[in-house]
């Protein structure tokens, strides 16, 4: 994973905050975990409707837990070939802070391969962490800092029921 370069001075303080916050409170109820199981089941059988409903339940239960505004979710069959990425974009999803909406796609654009469940869930959680950056932490922007990836990892492993991992970081060019 590659972090974003630090921004100019005005926003640097909040960027550092984002970099420093490496963990996230986690729900202890199993409502979100039940929804995750349903996402997995829907992906296995290719039931897009089930995946969509389960994603909605998953994100709604998280937003109730974090006491933030719910975000919209669209689950699309395959990634549009031409996507106008004006803000943030991952290989299988994006988040628009102006509409608070997440889009995730179940298949790649070119080969139409089904996204693996792990990649799909990781994307969903990643985009949701952008939502939390604005709605929970009130950052003016949602940067891909080390803290961002740590928070996304904590939430992903919780949702997946896999052991938490510590990430190791090494400096590259331009402060990344
Ligand atoms: Zn992102």
Coordinates of N, CA and C and ligand atoms in Angstrom, one line a residue:
X1 N 0.8 -1.2 0.0 CA 0.0 0.0 0.0 C 0.9 1.2 0.0
X2 N 0.5 2.2 -0.7 CA 1.2 3.5 -0.8 C 0.4 4.6 -0.2
X3 N 0.9 5.3 0.7 CA 0.2 6.4 1.3 C 0.2 7.6 0.4
X4 N -0.7 8.6 0.6 CA -0.7 9.8 -0.1 C 0.5 10.7 0.4
X5 N 1.0 11.6 -0.4 CA 2.0 12.6 0.1 C 1.3 13.5 1.1
X6 N 2.1 14.0 2.1 CA 1.5 15.0 3.0 C 1.0 16.2 2.2
X7 N -0.1 16.8 2.6 CA -0.5 18.0 2.0 C 0.3 19.3 2.4
X8 N -0.1 20.4 1.9 CA 0.6 21.6 2.3 C 0.2 22.0 3.7
X9 N 0.9 23.0 4.2 CA 0.8 23.3 5.7 C -0.6 23.4 6.3
X10 N -1.5 24.1 5.6 CA -2.8 24.3 6.3 C -3.5 23.0 6.8
X11 N -3.3 22.0 6.0 CA -4.0 20.7 6.4 C -3.1 19.7 7.0
X12 N -1.8 20.1 7.2 CA -0.9 19.1 7.7 C -1.2 18.5 9.0
X13 N -1.7 19.4 9.9 CA -2.1 18.9 11.3 C -3.1 17.8 11.3
X14 N -4.1 18.0 10.4 CA -5.2 17.0 10.4 C -4.7 15.7 9.6
X15 N -3.8 15.9 8.7 CA -3.1 14.8 8.0 C -2.4 13.9 9.1
X16 N -1.6 14.6 9.9 CA -0.9 13.9 11.0 C -1.8 13.2 11.9
X17 N -3.0 13.8 12.2 CA -4.0 13.2 13.1 C -4.4 11.9 12.4
X18 N -4.7 11.9 11.2 CA -5.1 10.8 10.4 C -4.1 9.7 10.4
X19 N -2.8 10.1 10.3 CA -1.7 9.2 10.3 C -1.5 8.5 11.6
X20 N -1.8 9.2 12.7 CA -1.5 8.8 14.1 C -2.6 7.8 14.6
X21 N -3.9 8.0 14.2 CA -5.0 7.2 14.7 C -4.9 5.9 14.0
X22 N -4.4 4.8 14.7 CA -4.2 3.6 14.0 C -5.2 2.5 14.4
X23 N -6.2 2.9 15.3 CA -7.2 1.9 15.6 C -8.6 2.5 15.6
X24 N -9.5 1.6 15.8 CA -10.9 2.0 15.7 C -11.7 1.2 16.7
X25 N -12.7 1.8 17.4 CA -13.6 1.1 18.3 C -14.3 0.1 17.4
X26 N -14.6 -1.1 17.9 CA -15.3 -2.1 17.1 C -16.6 -2.6 17.8
X27 N -17.6 -2.8 17.0 CA -18.9 -3.2 17.6 C -18.7 -4.6 18.2
X28 N -19.4 -4.8 19.4 CA -19.3 -6.1 19.9 C -20.6 -7.0 19.6
X29 N -21.6 -6.3 19.1 CA -22.8 -7.1 18.7 C -22.4 -7.8 17.4
X30 N -23.2 -8.8 17.0 CA -22.8 -9.6 15.8 C -23.7 -9.3 14.6
X31 N -24.4 -8.1 14.7 CA -25.3 -7.7 13.6 C -24.5 -7.5 12.3
X32 N -23.4 -6.8 12.4 CA -22.6 -6.6 11.2 C -22.0 -7.9 10.7
X33 N -21.6 -8.8 11.6 CA -21.0 -10.0 11.2 C -22.0 -10.9 10.5
X34 N -23.2 -10.9 10.9 CA -24.3 -11.7 10.2 C -24.4 -11.1 8.8
X35 N -24.4 -9.8 8.7 CA -24.5 -9.2 7.3 C -23.3 -9.6 6.5
X36 N -22.1 -9.7 7.1 CA -21.0 -10.1 6.3 C -21.1 -11.5 5.8
X37 N -21.7 -12.4 6.6 CA -21.9 -13.8 6.2 C -22.8 -13.9 5.0
X38 N -23.8 -13.0 5.1 CA -24.8 -12.9 4.0 C -24.2 -12.4 2.7
X39 N -23.2 -11.4 2.8 CA -22.5 -11.0 1.6 C -21.7 -12.1 1.0
X40 N -21.1 -12.9 1.8 CA -20.3 -14.0 1.4 C -21.2 -15.0 0.6
X41 N -22.3 -15.3 1.3 CA -23.2 -16.3 0.7 C -23.7 -15.8 -0.7
X42 N -24.1 -14.5 -0.7 CA -24.6 -13.9 -2.0 C -23.6 -14.0 -3.1
X43 N -22.3 -13.7 -2.7 CA -21.3 -13.7 -3.7 C -21.0 -15.1 -4.3
X44 N -21.1 -16.1 -3.4 CA -20.9 -17.5 -3.8 C -21.9 -17.9 -4.8
X45 N -23.1 -17.5 -4.7 CA -24.2 -18.0 -5.6 C -24.4 -16.9 -6.7
X46 N -23.7 -15.8 -6.6 CA -23.9 -14.8 -7.6 C -25.2 -14.0 -7.5
X47 N -25.7 -14.0 -6.3 CA -27.0 -13.3 -6.1 C -26.7 -11.8 -5.7
X48 N -26.8 -11.0 -6.7 CA -26.4 -9.6 -6.6 C -27.4 -8.9 -5.6
X49 N -28.6 -9.3 -5.7 CA -29.7 -8.6 -4.8 C -29.3 -8.9 -3.3
X50 N -29.0 -10.2 -3.1 CA -28.6 -10.5 -1.7 C -27.4 -9.8 -1.2
X51 N -26.4 -9.6 -2.1 CA -25.2 -8.9 -1.8 C -25.5 -7.4 -1.5
X52 N -26.4 -6.9 -2.3 CA -26.7 -5.4 -2.1 C -27.4 -5.2 -0.8
X53 N -28.4 -6.1 -0.5 CA -29.1 -5.9 0.8 C -28.2 -6.1 2.0
X54 N -27.3 -7.1 1.9 CA -26.4 -7.4 3.0 C -25.4 -6.3 3.2
X55 N -24.9 -5.7 2.1 CA -24.0 -4.6 2.2 C -24.7 -3.4 2.9
X56 N -25.9 -3.2 2.6 CA -26.7 -2.1 3.2 C -26.8 -2.4 4.7
X57 N -27.2 -3.6 5.1 CA -27.3 -3.9 6.5 C -26.0 -3.8 7.2
X58 N -24.9 -4.2 6.6 CA -23.6 -4.1 7.2 C -23.2 -2.7 7.5
X59 N -23.4 -1.8 6.5 CA -23.0 -0.4 6.6 C -23.9 0.3 7.6
X60 N -25.2 0.0 7.6 CA -26.2 0.6 8.5 C -25.8 0.3 9.9
X61 N -25.5 -1.0 10.2 CA -25.2 -1.4 11.5 C -23.9 -0.7 12.0
X62 N -22.9 -0.5 11.1 CA -21.7 0.2 11.5 C -22.0 1.7 11.8
X63 N -22.8 2.3 10.9 CA -23.2 3.7 11.1 C -23.9 3.9 12.4
X64 N -24.8 3.0 12.8 CA -25.5 3.1 14.1 C -24.4 3.0 15.2
X65 N -23.5 2.1 15.1 CA -22.5 1.9 16.1 C -21.6 3.1 16.3
X66 N -21.2 3.7 15.2 CA -20.3 4.9 15.2 C -21.1 6.2 15.4
X67 N -22.4 6.0 15.3 CA -23.3 7.2 15.5 C -23.0 8.3 14.5
X68 N -22.9 7.8 13.2 CA -22.7 8.8 12.1 C -23.8 8.6 11.1
X69 N -23.9 9.6 10.2 CA -25.0 9.5 9.2 C -24.8 8.3 8.4
X70 N -25.9 7.6 8.0 CA -25.7 6.4 7.1 C -25.1 6.9 5.8
X71 N -24.5 6.0 5.1 CA -24.0 6.3 3.7 C -24.8 5.5 2.7
X72 N -24.8 6.0 1.5 CA -25.5 5.2 0.5 C -24.6 4.1 0.0
X73 N -25.2 3.1 -0.6 CA -24.4 2.0 -1.2 C -25.0 1.5 -2.5
X74 N -24.2 1.4 -3.5 CA -24.6 0.9 -4.8 C -23.7 -0.3 -5.1
X75 N -24.3 -1.5 -5.3 CA -23.5 -2.6 -5.7 C -23.7 -2.8 -7.2
X76 N -22.7 -2.7 -8.0 CA -22.9 -2.8 -9.4 C -22.2 -4.1 -9.9
X77 N -22.8 -4.6 -11.0 CA -22.4 -5.8 -11.6 C -20.9 -5.8 -12.0
X78 N -20.6 -4.8 -12.9 CA -19.2 -4.7 -13.3 C -18.8 -3.3 -13.4
X79 N -17.5 -3.1 -13.2 CA -17.0 -1.7 -13.2 C -17.2 -1.1 -14.6
X80 N -17.8 0.2 -14.6 CA -17.9 0.8 -15.9 C -16.5 1.0 -16.5
X81 N -16.4 0.9 -17.8 CA -15.1 1.1 -18.5 C -14.6 2.5 -18.3
X82 N -15.5 3.4 -18.4 CA -15.0 4.8 -18.2 C -15.6 5.3 -16.9
X83 N -14.7 5.5 -15.9 CA -15.2 6.0 -14.6 C -14.5 7.4 -14.5
X84 N -15.3 8.3 -14.1 CA -14.7 9.6 -13.9 C -14.3 9.7 -12.4
X85 N -13.1 9.6 -12.1 CA -12.6 9.6 -10.8 C -12.2 11.0 -10.3
X86 N -13.2 11.7 -9.8 CA -12.9 13.0 -9.4 C -12.4 13.1 -7.9
X87 N -12.6 12.0 -7.2 CA -12.1 12.0 -5.9 C -11.3 10.9 -5.4
X88 N -11.9 9.8 -5.1 CA -11.1 8.7 -4.7 C -11.6 7.4 -5.4
X89 N -10.7 6.5 -5.7 CA -11.1 5.4 -6.4 C -10.2 4.2 -6.1
X90 N -10.8 3.1 -5.9 CA -10.0 1.9 -5.7 C -10.3 1.0 -6.9
X91 N -9.7 -0.1 -7.0 CA -9.9 -1.0 -8.1 C -11.4 -1.5 -8.2
X92 N -12.0 -1.7 -7.0 CA -13.4 -2.2 -7.0 C -14.4 -1.4 -6.3
X93 N -14.1 -0.1 -6.1 CA -15.1 0.7 -5.5 C -14.6 2.2 -5.4
X94 N -15.6 3.0 -5.0 CA -15.2 4.4 -4.7 C -16.2 5.0 -3.7
X95 N -15.9 6.2 -3.3 CA -16.7 6.9 -2.3 C -16.8 8.4 -2.7
X96 N -18.0 8.9 -2.7 CA -18.1 10.3 -3.0 C -18.6 11.1 -1.8
X97 N -17.7 11.9 -1.2 CA -18.0 12.6 0.0 C -19.2 13.6 -0.1
X98 N -19.4 14.1 -1.3 CA -20.5 15.1 -1.5 C -21.8 14.5 -1.4
X99 N -21.9 13.2 -1.8 CA -23.2 12.5 -1.7 C -23.2 11.4 -0.6
X100 N -22.1 11.2 0.0 CA -21.9 10.2 1.0 C -22.3 8.8 0.5
X101 N -21.9 8.5 -0.7 CA -22.3 7.3 -1.4 C -21.1 6.5 -1.8
X102 N -21.2 5.2 -1.5 CA -20.2 4.2 -1.8 C -20.7 3.4 -3.0
X103 N -19.8 3.2 -4.0 CA -20.1 2.2 -5.1 C -19.1 1.1 -5.0
X104 N -19.6 -0.1 -5.1 CA -18.6 -1.2 -5.3 C -19.1 -2.1 -6.4
X105 N -18.2 -2.7 -7.1 CA -18.6 -3.6 -8.2 C -18.1 -5.0 -7.9
X106 N -19.0 -5.9 -8.4 CA -18.7 -7.4 -8.1 C -17.8 -8.0 -9.2
X107 N -17.7 -7.3 -10.3 CA -16.8 -7.9 -11.4 C -15.9 -6.9 -12.0
X108 N -14.8 -7.3 -12.5 CA -13.8 -6.4 -13.2 C -14.4 -6.0 -14.5
X109 N -14.0 -4.9 -15.1 CA -14.6 -4.4 -16.3 C -14.2 -5.2 -17.5
X110 N -12.9 -5.5 -17.6 CA -12.5 -6.1 -18.8 C -12.7 -7.6 -18.9
X111 N -12.2 -8.3 -17.9 CA -12.3 -9.8 -18.0 C -13.6 -10.3 -17.4
X112 N -14.4 -9.5 -16.7 CA -15.7 -9.9 -16.1 C -15.5 -11.0 -15.1
X113 N -14.3 -11.0 -14.4 CA -14.1 -11.9 -13.4 C -14.8 -11.5 -12.1
X114 N -15.3 -12.4 -11.4 CA -15.9 -12.1 -10.1 C -14.8 -11.7 -9.1
X115 N -15.1 -10.6 -8.5 CA -14.2 -10.1 -7.4 C -14.2 -11.2 -6.3
X116 N -13.0 -11.5 -5.7 CA -13.0 -12.4 -4.6 C -13.7 -11.8 -3.4
X117 N -14.3 -12.6 -2.6 CA -15.0 -12.1 -1.4 C -14.1 -11.2 -0.5
X118 N -12.9 -11.7 -0.3 CA -11.9 -10.9 0.5 C -11.7 -9.5 -0.1
X119 N -11.4 -9.5 -1.4 CA -11.2 -8.2 -2.0 C -12.4 -7.3 -2.0
X120 N -13.6 -7.9 -2.2 CA -14.8 -7.1 -2.2 C -15.1 -6.5 -0.8
X121 N -14.9 -7.4 0.3 CA -15.1 -6.9 1.6 C -14.1 -5.8 2.0
X122 N -12.9 -6.1 1.6 CA -11.8 -5.1 1.9 C -12.1 -3.8 1.2
X123 N -12.6 -3.8 0.0 CA -12.9 -2.6 -0.7 C -14.1 -1.8 0.0
X124 N -15.1 -2.6 0.4 CA -16.3 -2.0 1.1 C -15.8 -1.3 2.4
X125 N -15.0 -2.0 3.1 CA -14.5 -1.4 4.4 C -13.6 -0.2 4.1
X126 N -12.8 -0.3 3.1 CA -11.9 0.8 2.8 C -12.7 2.1 2.4
X127 N -13.7 1.9 1.6 CA -14.6 3.0 1.2 C -15.3 3.6 2.4
X128 N -15.8 2.6 3.3 CA -16.5 3.1 4.5 C -15.6 3.9 5.4
X129 N -14.3 3.5 5.5 CA -13.4 4.3 6.3 C -13.2 5.7 5.8
X130 N -13.4 5.9 4.4 CA -13.4 7.3 3.9 C -14.6 8.0 4.5
X131 N -15.7 7.3 4.6 CA -16.9 7.9 5.2 C -16.7 8.3 6.6
X132 N -16.0 7.4 7.4 CA -15.7 7.7 8.8 C -14.8 8.9 8.9
X133 N -13.8 9.0 8.0 CA -12.9 10.1 8.1 C -13.6 11.5 8.1
X134 N -14.7 11.6 7.3 CA -15.4 12.8 7.2 C -16.4 12.9 8.4
X135 N -17.2 11.8 8.6 CA -18.3 11.9 9.5 C -18.0 11.6 11.0
X136 N -16.9 10.9 11.2 CA -16.6 10.5 12.6 C -15.4 11.4 13.1
X137 N -14.4 11.5 12.3 CA -13.2 12.3 12.7 C -13.2 13.7 12.2
X138 N -14.2 14.0 11.3 CA -14.3 15.4 10.8 C -13.0 15.9 10.2
X139 N -12.3 15.0 9.5 CA -11.1 15.5 8.7 C -11.6 16.3 7.5
X140 N -10.9 17.3 7.1 CA -11.3 18.1 6.0 C -11.1 17.3 4.6
X141 N -10.4 16.3 4.7 CA -10.1 15.4 3.5 C -9.9 14.0 4.1
X142 N -9.9 13.0 3.2 CA -9.7 11.7 3.6 C -8.5 11.1 2.9
X143 N -7.4 11.2 3.6 CA -6.1 10.8 3.0 C -5.8 9.3 3.2
X144 N -5.1 8.8 2.3 CA -4.6 7.4 2.5 C -3.3 7.5 3.4
X145 N -3.5 7.7 4.7 CA -2.3 7.7 5.6 C -2.0 6.3 6.1
X146 N -0.9 6.2 6.8 CA -0.7 4.9 7.5 C -1.8 4.6 8.4
X147 N -2.3 5.6 9.2 CA -3.4 5.4 10.1 C -4.6 5.0 9.4
X148 N -4.9 5.5 8.2 CA -6.1 5.2 7.5 C -6.1 3.7 7.2
X149 N -4.9 3.2 6.6 CA -4.8 1.8 6.3 C -4.9 0.9 7.5
X150 N -4.3 1.4 8.6 CA -4.4 0.6 9.9 C -5.9 0.5 10.3
X151 N -6.6 1.6 10.3 CA -8.0 1.6 10.7 C -8.8 0.7 9.8
X152 N -8.6 0.8 8.5 CA -9.3 -0.1 7.6 C -9.0 -1.5 7.8
X153 N -7.7 -1.8 8.2 CA -7.3 -3.2 8.4 C -8.0 -3.7 9.7
X154 N -8.1 -2.9 10.7 CA -8.7 -3.3 12.0 C -10.2 -3.7 11.7
X155 N -10.9 -2.8 11.0 CA -12.3 -3.1 10.7 C -12.5 -4.3 9.8
X156 N -11.6 -4.4 8.8 CA -11.7 -5.6 7.9 C -11.5 -6.9 8.7
X157 N -10.5 -7.0 9.5 CA -10.2 -8.2 10.2 C -11.3 -8.5 11.2
X158 N -11.9 -7.5 11.8 CA -13.0 -7.7 12.7 C -14.2 -8.3 11.9
X159 N -14.5 -7.7 10.7 CA -15.6 -8.1 9.9 C -15.4 -9.5 9.4
X160 N -14.2 -9.8 9.0 CA -13.8 -11.1 8.4 C -13.6 -12.2 9.4
X161 N -13.4 -11.8 10.7 CA -13.1 -12.7 11.8 C -11.8 -13.3 11.7
X162 N -10.8 -12.6 11.1 CA -9.4 -13.0 11.0 C -8.5 -12.3 12.0
X163 N -7.4 -12.8 12.3 CA -6.5 -12.1 13.3 C -6.0 -10.8 12.8
X164 N -6.0 -9.8 13.7 CA -5.5 -8.5 13.4 C -4.0 -8.6 13.0
X165 N -3.6 -7.7 12.1 CA -2.2 -7.7 11.7 C -1.6 -6.3 11.9
X166 N -0.4 -6.3 12.2 CA 0.3 -5.0 12.3 C 1.0 -4.7 10.9
X167 N 0.8 -3.5 10.4 CA 1.5 -3.2 9.2 C 2.9 -2.7 9.4
X168 N 3.8 -3.0 8.5 CA 5.1 -2.4 8.5 C 5.2 -1.4 7.4
X169 N 5.9 -0.3 7.7 CA 6.0 0.8 6.8 C 7.4 1.2 6.5
X170 N 7.7 1.5 5.2 CA 9.0 2.0 4.8 C 8.9 3.2 4.0
X171 N 9.7 4.2 4.2 CA 9.6 5.5 3.4 C 10.0 5.3 2.0
X172 N 9.2 6.0 1.1 CA 9.6 6.1 -0.3 C 9.7 7.6 -0.7
X173 N 9.6 8.0 -1.9 CA 9.8 9.4 -2.3 C 8.7 10.3 -1.9
X174 N 8.9 11.5 -1.8 CA 7.9 12.6 -1.5 C 7.1 12.4 -0.2
X175 N 7.8 11.9 0.8 CA 7.1 11.7 2.1 C 6.1 10.6 2.1
X176 N 6.0 9.8 1.1 CA 5.0 8.7 1.1 C 5.6 7.5 1.8
Ligands
LIG1 ZN1 -9.3 5.1 -0.8

